[in-house]
Structures are given as structure tokens and as C-alpha cells.
């Protein structure tokens, strides 16, 4: 079981997690950007927009942005 699944089972509707450990500054940037995007729409769309921004900033380093996932409905 993944920690994101545990939060879903505990009753949270949306969970943002990572598939592996990521850099602390990237995690902070992800949280800041995702919450800014969240004001405009759905959590899945906010995470998607955030990952796209990270891909734009770090196109050659997939390990920084490919781990970020959204789970929930």
C-alpha cells in the first residue's frame, strides 16, 4: 500500500503524492504552485498544470517532476 492510498482509505477525496523521494525545493515549489492553481479549478487540473510548469523549468531532469501524482476523484 502506498501512503497516498492510505489517505484515500482514510477518507480524503484528493491526495497529491510522489512515487519516489524528490528534492525538497521542488516539493516546496510543487506545493506553492499547486495551491495557487487550485484557486482556479479542480485539484487534478492544478497538479497537472504544476507538473507541466516543472517540466518546462526542468526539461532534462525527469526525476524532479515525473514522480508527482494526483489520486482521488
Tab-separated table of N, CA, C and O in Angstrom:
chain	number	residue	atom	x	y	z
A	1	UNK	N	0.849	-1.173	0.000
A	1	UNK	CA	0.000	0.000	0.000
A	1	UNK	C	0.898	1.240	0.000
A	1	UNK	O	1.903	1.299	0.682
A	2	UNK	N	0.501	2.202	-0.752
A	2	UNK	CA	1.213	3.468	-0.855
A	2	UNK	C	0.584	4.452	0.119
A	2	UNK	O	-0.592	4.354	0.442
A	3	UNK	N	1.346	5.420	0.603
A	3	UNK	CA	0.828	6.400	1.561
A	3	UNK	C	-0.351	7.177	0.977
A	3	UNK	O	-1.296	7.499	1.688
A	4	UNK	N	-0.335	7.436	-0.326
A	4	UNK	CA	-1.464	8.131	-0.960
A	4	UNK	C	-2.733	7.297	-0.861
A	4	UNK	O	-3.811	7.833	-0.584
A	5	UNK	N	-2.614	5.998	-1.054
A	5	UNK	CA	-3.770	5.101	-0.924
A	5	UNK	C	-4.297	5.096	0.497
A	5	UNK	O	-5.505	5.049	0.720
A	6	UNK	N	-3.402	5.150	1.464
A	6	UNK	CA	-3.821	5.167	2.861
A	6	UNK	C	-4.647	6.415	3.164
A	6	UNK	O	-5.659	6.338	3.873
A	7	UNK	N	-4.248	7.558	2.624
A	7	UNK	CA	-5.018	8.774	2.835
A	7	UNK	C	-6.387	8.679	2.168
A	7	UNK	O	-7.385	9.151	2.715
A	8	UNK	N	-6.449	8.080	0.989
A	8	UNK	CA	-7.742	7.879	0.322
A	8	UNK	C	-8.641	6.969	1.151
A	8	UNK	O	-9.833	7.246	1.314
A	9	UNK	N	-8.077	5.902	1.678
A	9	UNK	CA	-8.857	4.997	2.524
A	9	UNK	C	-9.311	5.676	3.814
A	9	UNK	O	-10.348	5.328	4.373
A	10	UNK	N	-8.548	6.651	4.274
A	10	UNK	CA	-8.907	7.385	5.490
A	10	UNK	C	-10.009	8.409	5.242
A	10	UNK	O	-10.518	9.008	6.183
A	11	UNK	N	-10.362	8.621	3.964
A	11	UNK	CA	-11.481	9.498	3.664
A	11	UNK	C	-11.167	10.786	2.927
A	11	UNK	O	-12.076	11.556	2.627
A	12	UNK	N	-9.903	11.026	2.648
A	12	UNK	CA	-9.559	12.230	1.889
A	12	UNK	C	-9.998	12.040	0.441
A	12	UNK	O	-9.835	10.977	-0.137
A	13	UNK	N	-10.576	13.092	-0.156
A	13	UNK	CA	-11.078	12.983	-1.525
A	13	UNK	C	-9.979	13.135	-2.564
A	13	UNK	O	-10.074	12.590	-3.659
A	14	UNK	N	-8.960	13.930	-2.276
A	14	UNK	CA	-7.863	14.177	-3.209
A	14	UNK	C	-6.546	14.081	-2.454
A	14	UNK	O	-6.423	14.600	-1.356
A	15	UNK	N	-5.573	13.450	-3.074
A	15	UNK	CA	-4.244	13.311	-2.474
A	15	UNK	C	-3.205	13.596	-3.551
A	15	UNK	O	-3.315	13.111	-4.671
A	16	UNK	N	-2.218	14.382	-3.182
A	16	UNK	CA	-1.074	14.605	-4.054
A	16	UNK	C	0.103	13.922	-3.381
A	16	UNK	O	0.380	14.160	-2.199
A	17	UNK	N	0.773	13.070	-4.117
A	17	UNK	CA	1.903	12.335	-3.566
A	17	UNK	C	3.001	12.202	-4.594
A	17	UNK	O	2.905	12.734	-5.703
A	18	UNK	N	4.035	11.500	-4.205
A	18	UNK	CA	5.129	11.226	-5.125
A	18	UNK	C	5.397	9.730	-5.145
A	18	UNK	O	5.146	9.031	-4.169
A	19	UNK	N	5.886	9.266	-6.262
A	19	UNK	CA	6.204	7.853	-6.409
A	19	UNK	C	7.576	7.518	-5.829
A	19	UNK	O	7.866	6.362	-5.567
A	20	UNK	N	8.433	8.540	-5.669
A	20	UNK	CA	9.734	8.378	-5.032
A	20	UNK	C	10.103	9.706	-4.403
A	20	UNK	O	9.438	10.718	-4.614
A	21	UNK	N	11.143	9.684	-3.584
A	21	UNK	CA	11.600	10.893	-2.908
A	21	UNK	C	12.039	11.935	-3.932
A	21	UNK	O	12.732	11.600	-4.901
A	22	UNK	N	11.614	13.182	-3.714
A	22	UNK	CA	12.019	14.266	-4.605
A	22	UNK	C	12.753	15.336	-3.800
A	22	UNK	O	12.694	15.371	-2.577
A	23	UNK	N	13.426	16.199	-4.492
A	23	UNK	CA	14.168	17.305	-3.916
A	23	UNK	C	13.247	18.199	-3.085
A	23	UNK	O	12.138	18.504	-3.511
A	24	UNK	N	13.709	18.656	-1.916
A	24	UNK	CA	12.890	19.484	-1.040
A	24	UNK	C	12.454	20.791	-1.695
A	24	UNK	O	11.315	21.230	-1.529
A	25	UNK	N	13.342	21.431	-2.435
A	25	UNK	CA	12.971	22.701	-3.065
A	25	UNK	C	11.931	22.486	-4.165
A	25	UNK	O	11.039	23.314	-4.356
A	26	UNK	N	12.008	21.351	-4.862
A	26	UNK	CA	10.999	21.033	-5.874
A	26	UNK	C	9.665	20.709	-5.199
A	26	UNK	O	8.606	21.116	-5.682
A	27	UNK	N	9.704	20.018	-4.069
A	27	UNK	CA	8.472	19.723	-3.329
A	27	UNK	C	7.806	21.017	-2.861
A	27	UNK	O	6.581	21.174	-2.966
A	28	UNK	N	8.595	21.957	-2.353
A	28	UNK	CA	8.062	23.250	-1.914
A	28	UNK	C	7.472	24.018	-3.098
A	28	UNK	O	6.379	24.575	-3.020
A	29	UNK	N	8.182	24.009	-4.231
A	29	UNK	CA	7.695	24.677	-5.435
A	29	UNK	C	6.393	24.025	-5.919
A	29	UNK	O	5.457	24.717	-6.334
A	30	UNK	N	6.328	22.704	-5.844
A	30	UNK	CA	5.130	21.975	-6.255
A	30	UNK	C	3.935	22.372	-5.401
A	30	UNK	O	2.854	22.650	-5.914
A	31	UNK	N	4.126	22.398	-4.087
A	31	UNK	CA	3.031	22.763	-3.190
A	31	UNK	C	2.572	24.199	-3.426
A	31	UNK	O	1.367	24.468	-3.514
A	32	UNK	N	3.517	25.107	-3.562
A	32	UNK	CA	3.176	26.517	-3.778
A	32	UNK	C	2.402	26.703	-5.081
A	32	UNK	O	1.356	27.356	-5.110
A	33	UNK	N	2.902	26.116	-6.144
A	33	UNK	CA	2.261	26.254	-7.455
A	33	UNK	C	0.901	25.556	-7.501
A	33	UNK	O	-0.065	26.089	-8.035
A	34	UNK	N	0.818	24.367	-6.919
A	34	UNK	CA	-0.444	23.622	-6.941
A	34	UNK	C	-1.529	24.368	-6.171
A	34	UNK	O	-2.675	24.447	-6.618
A	35	UNK	N	-1.194	24.915	-5.005
A	35	UNK	CA	-2.196	25.674	-4.249
A	35	UNK	C	-2.606	26.948	-4.982
A	35	UNK	O	-3.764	27.352	-4.932
A	36	UNK	N	-1.678	27.578	-5.671
A	36	UNK	CA	-2.027	28.769	-6.466
A	36	UNK	C	-2.981	28.391	-7.591
A	36	UNK	O	-3.948	29.099	-7.865
A	37	UNK	N	-2.714	27.266	-8.250
A	37	UNK	CA	-3.573	26.787	-9.341
A	37	UNK	C	-4.927	26.304	-8.812
A	37	UNK	O	-5.930	26.384	-9.504
A	38	UNK	N	-4.939	25.791	-7.604
A	38	UNK	CA	-6.151	25.219	-7.023
A	38	UNK	C	-7.242	26.260	-6.854
A	38	UNK	O	-8.426	25.932	-6.937
A	39	UNK	N	-6.879	27.496	-6.666
A	39	UNK	CA	-7.868	28.561	-6.519
A	39	UNK	C	-8.736	28.696	-7.768
A	39	UNK	O	-9.873	29.155	-7.687
A	40	UNK	N	-8.225	28.253	-8.910
A	40	UNK	CA	-8.940	28.406	-10.174
A	40	UNK	C	-9.711	27.174	-10.631
A	40	UNK	O	-10.457	27.244	-11.595
A	41	UNK	N	-9.509	26.012	-9.975
A	41	UNK	CA	-10.173	24.844	-10.527
A	41	UNK	C	-10.058	23.593	-9.701
A	41	UNK	O	-9.938	23.638	-8.489
A	42	UNK	N	-10.044	22.498	-10.396
A	42	UNK	CA	-10.036	21.179	-9.789
A	42	UNK	C	-8.632	20.762	-9.344
A	42	UNK	O	-7.650	21.149	-9.972
A	43	UNK	N	-8.539	19.943	-8.301
A	43	UNK	CA	-7.226	19.507	-7.821
A	43	UNK	C	-6.400	18.771	-8.879
A	43	UNK	O	-5.195	19.027	-8.997
A	44	UNK	N	-7.013	17.881	-9.645
A	44	UNK	CA	-6.269	17.153	-10.675
A	44	UNK	C	-5.703	18.115	-11.721
A	44	UNK	O	-4.558	17.972	-12.156
A	45	UNK	N	-6.486	19.097	-12.110
A	45	UNK	CA	-6.028	20.081	-13.088
A	45	UNK	C	-4.911	20.945	-12.507
A	45	UNK	O	-3.965	21.307	-13.217
A	46	UNK	N	-4.997	21.264	-11.216
A	46	UNK	CA	-3.958	22.059	-10.561
A	46	UNK	C	-2.639	21.301	-10.529
A	46	UNK	O	-1.574	21.862	-10.813
A	47	UNK	N	-2.685	20.016	-10.217
A	47	UNK	CA	-1.471	19.207	-10.190
A	47	UNK	C	-0.914	19.054	-11.602
A	47	UNK	O	0.296	19.156	-11.822
A	48	UNK	N	-1.785	18.857	-12.566
A	48	UNK	CA	-1.338	18.728	-13.960
A	48	UNK	C	-0.631	20.003	-14.418
A	48	UNK	O	0.457	19.938	-15.017
A	49	UNK	N	-1.227	21.148	-14.139
A	49	UNK	CA	-0.605	22.420	-14.532
A	49	UNK	C	0.734	22.608	-13.823
A	49	UNK	O	1.696	23.108	-14.410
A	50	UNK	N	0.810	22.186	-12.587
A	50	UNK	CA	2.052	22.290	-11.829
A	50	UNK	C	3.146	21.409	-12.434
A	50	UNK	O	4.293	21.843	-12.594
A	51	UNK	N	2.805	20.183	-12.786
A	51	UNK	CA	3.784	19.281	-13.396
A	51	UNK	C	4.232	19.834	-14.750
A	51	UNK	O	5.421	19.766	-15.085
A	52	UNK	N	3.307	20.390	-15.510
A	52	UNK	CA	3.698	20.998	-16.795
A	52	UNK	C	4.688	22.135	-16.588
A	52	UNK	O	5.644	22.281	-17.369
A	53	UNK	N	4.487	22.943	-15.543
A	53	UNK	CA	5.407	24.041	-15.251
A	53	UNK	C	6.783	23.490	-14.843
A	53	UNK	O	7.818	24.006	-15.269
A	54	UNK	N	6.789	22.439	-14.024
A	54	UNK	CA	8.061	21.830	-13.640
A	54	UNK	C	8.768	21.227	-14.850
A	54	UNK	O	10.003	21.305	-14.962
A	55	UNK	N	8.014	20.631	-15.756
A	55	UNK	CA	8.600	20.084	-16.990
A	55	UNK	C	9.217	21.191	-17.831
A	55	UNK	O	10.261	21.005	-18.452
A	56	UNK	N	8.566	22.348	-17.854
A	56	UNK	CA	9.102	23.481	-18.606
A	56	UNK	C	10.406	23.960	-17.984
A	56	UNK	O	11.372	24.257	-18.679
A	57	UNK	N	10.445	24.040	-16.642
A	57	UNK	CA	11.649	24.515	-15.952
A	57	UNK	C	12.799	23.520	-15.988
A	57	UNK	O	13.962	23.910	-16.035
A	58	UNK	N	12.472	22.243	-15.890
A	58	UNK	CA	13.494	21.188	-15.809
A	58	UNK	C	13.252	20.126	-16.873
A	58	UNK	O	12.973	18.971	-16.559
A	59	UNK	N	13.369	20.465	-18.145
A	59	UNK	CA	13.015	19.517	-19.199
A	59	UNK	C	13.913	18.276	-19.267
A	59	UNK	O	13.466	17.225	-19.708
A	60	UNK	N	15.132	18.378	-18.812
A	60	UNK	CA	16.057	17.249	-18.925
A	60	UNK	C	16.170	16.421	-17.652
A	60	UNK	O	16.913	15.458	-17.619
A	61	UNK	N	15.450	16.821	-16.602
A	61	UNK	CA	15.560	16.096	-15.346
A	61	UNK	C	14.196	15.548	-14.934
A	61	UNK	O	13.507	16.093	-14.079
A	62	UNK	N	13.811	14.440	-15.539
A	62	UNK	CA	12.502	13.834	-15.294
A	62	UNK	C	12.316	13.388	-13.849
A	62	UNK	O	11.198	13.293	-13.378
A	63	UNK	N	13.390	13.089	-13.171
A	63	UNK	CA	13.275	12.622	-11.791
A	63	UNK	C	12.677	13.683	-10.873
A	63	UNK	O	12.138	13.363	-9.819
A	64	UNK	N	12.740	14.951	-11.281
A	64	UNK	CA	12.187	16.016	-10.455
A	64	UNK	C	10.675	16.151	-10.578
A	64	UNK	O	10.010	16.553	-9.631
A	65	UNK	N	10.124	15.850	-11.724
A	65	UNK	CA	8.689	16.100	-11.919
A	65	UNK	C	7.874	14.849	-12.230
A	65	UNK	O	6.661	14.843	-12.025
A	66	UNK	N	8.472	13.792	-12.690
A	66	UNK	CA	7.708	12.604	-13.081
A	66	UNK	C	7.131	11.839	-11.895
A	66	UNK	O	6.217	11.036	-12.063
A	67	UNK	N	7.625	12.089	-10.697
A	67	UNK	CA	7.166	11.364	-9.517
A	67	UNK	C	5.848	11.903	-8.952
A	67	UNK	O	5.191	11.222	-8.177
A	68	UNK	N	5.451	13.092	-9.350
A	68	UNK	CA	4.298	13.758	-8.736
A	68	UNK	C	2.994	13.206	-9.323
A	68	UNK	O	2.811	13.185	-10.533
A	69	UNK	N	2.098	12.758	-8.425
A	69	UNK	CA	0.837	12.166	-8.856
A	69	UNK	C	-0.333	12.729	-8.053
A	69	UNK	O	-0.164	13.169	-6.914
A	70	UNK	N	-1.488	12.701	-8.668
A	70	UNK	CA	-2.744	13.037	-8.005
A	70	UNK	C	-3.577	11.764	-7.959
A	70	UNK	O	-3.654	11.018	-8.935
A	71	UNK	N	-4.214	11.522	-6.803
A	71	UNK	CA	-5.127	10.389	-6.670
A	71	UNK	C	-6.422	10.895	-6.058
A	71	UNK	O	-6.411	11.789	-5.207
A	72	UNK	N	-7.522	10.371	-6.512
A	72	UNK	CA	-8.806	10.789	-5.969
A	72	UNK	C	-9.793	11.132	-7.064
A	72	UNK	O	-9.513	10.995	-8.240
A	73	UNK	N	-10.929	11.606	-6.603
A	73	UNK	CA	-11.988	11.936	-7.588
A	73	UNK	C	-12.589	13.292	-7.330
A	73	UNK	O	-12.440	13.887	-6.328
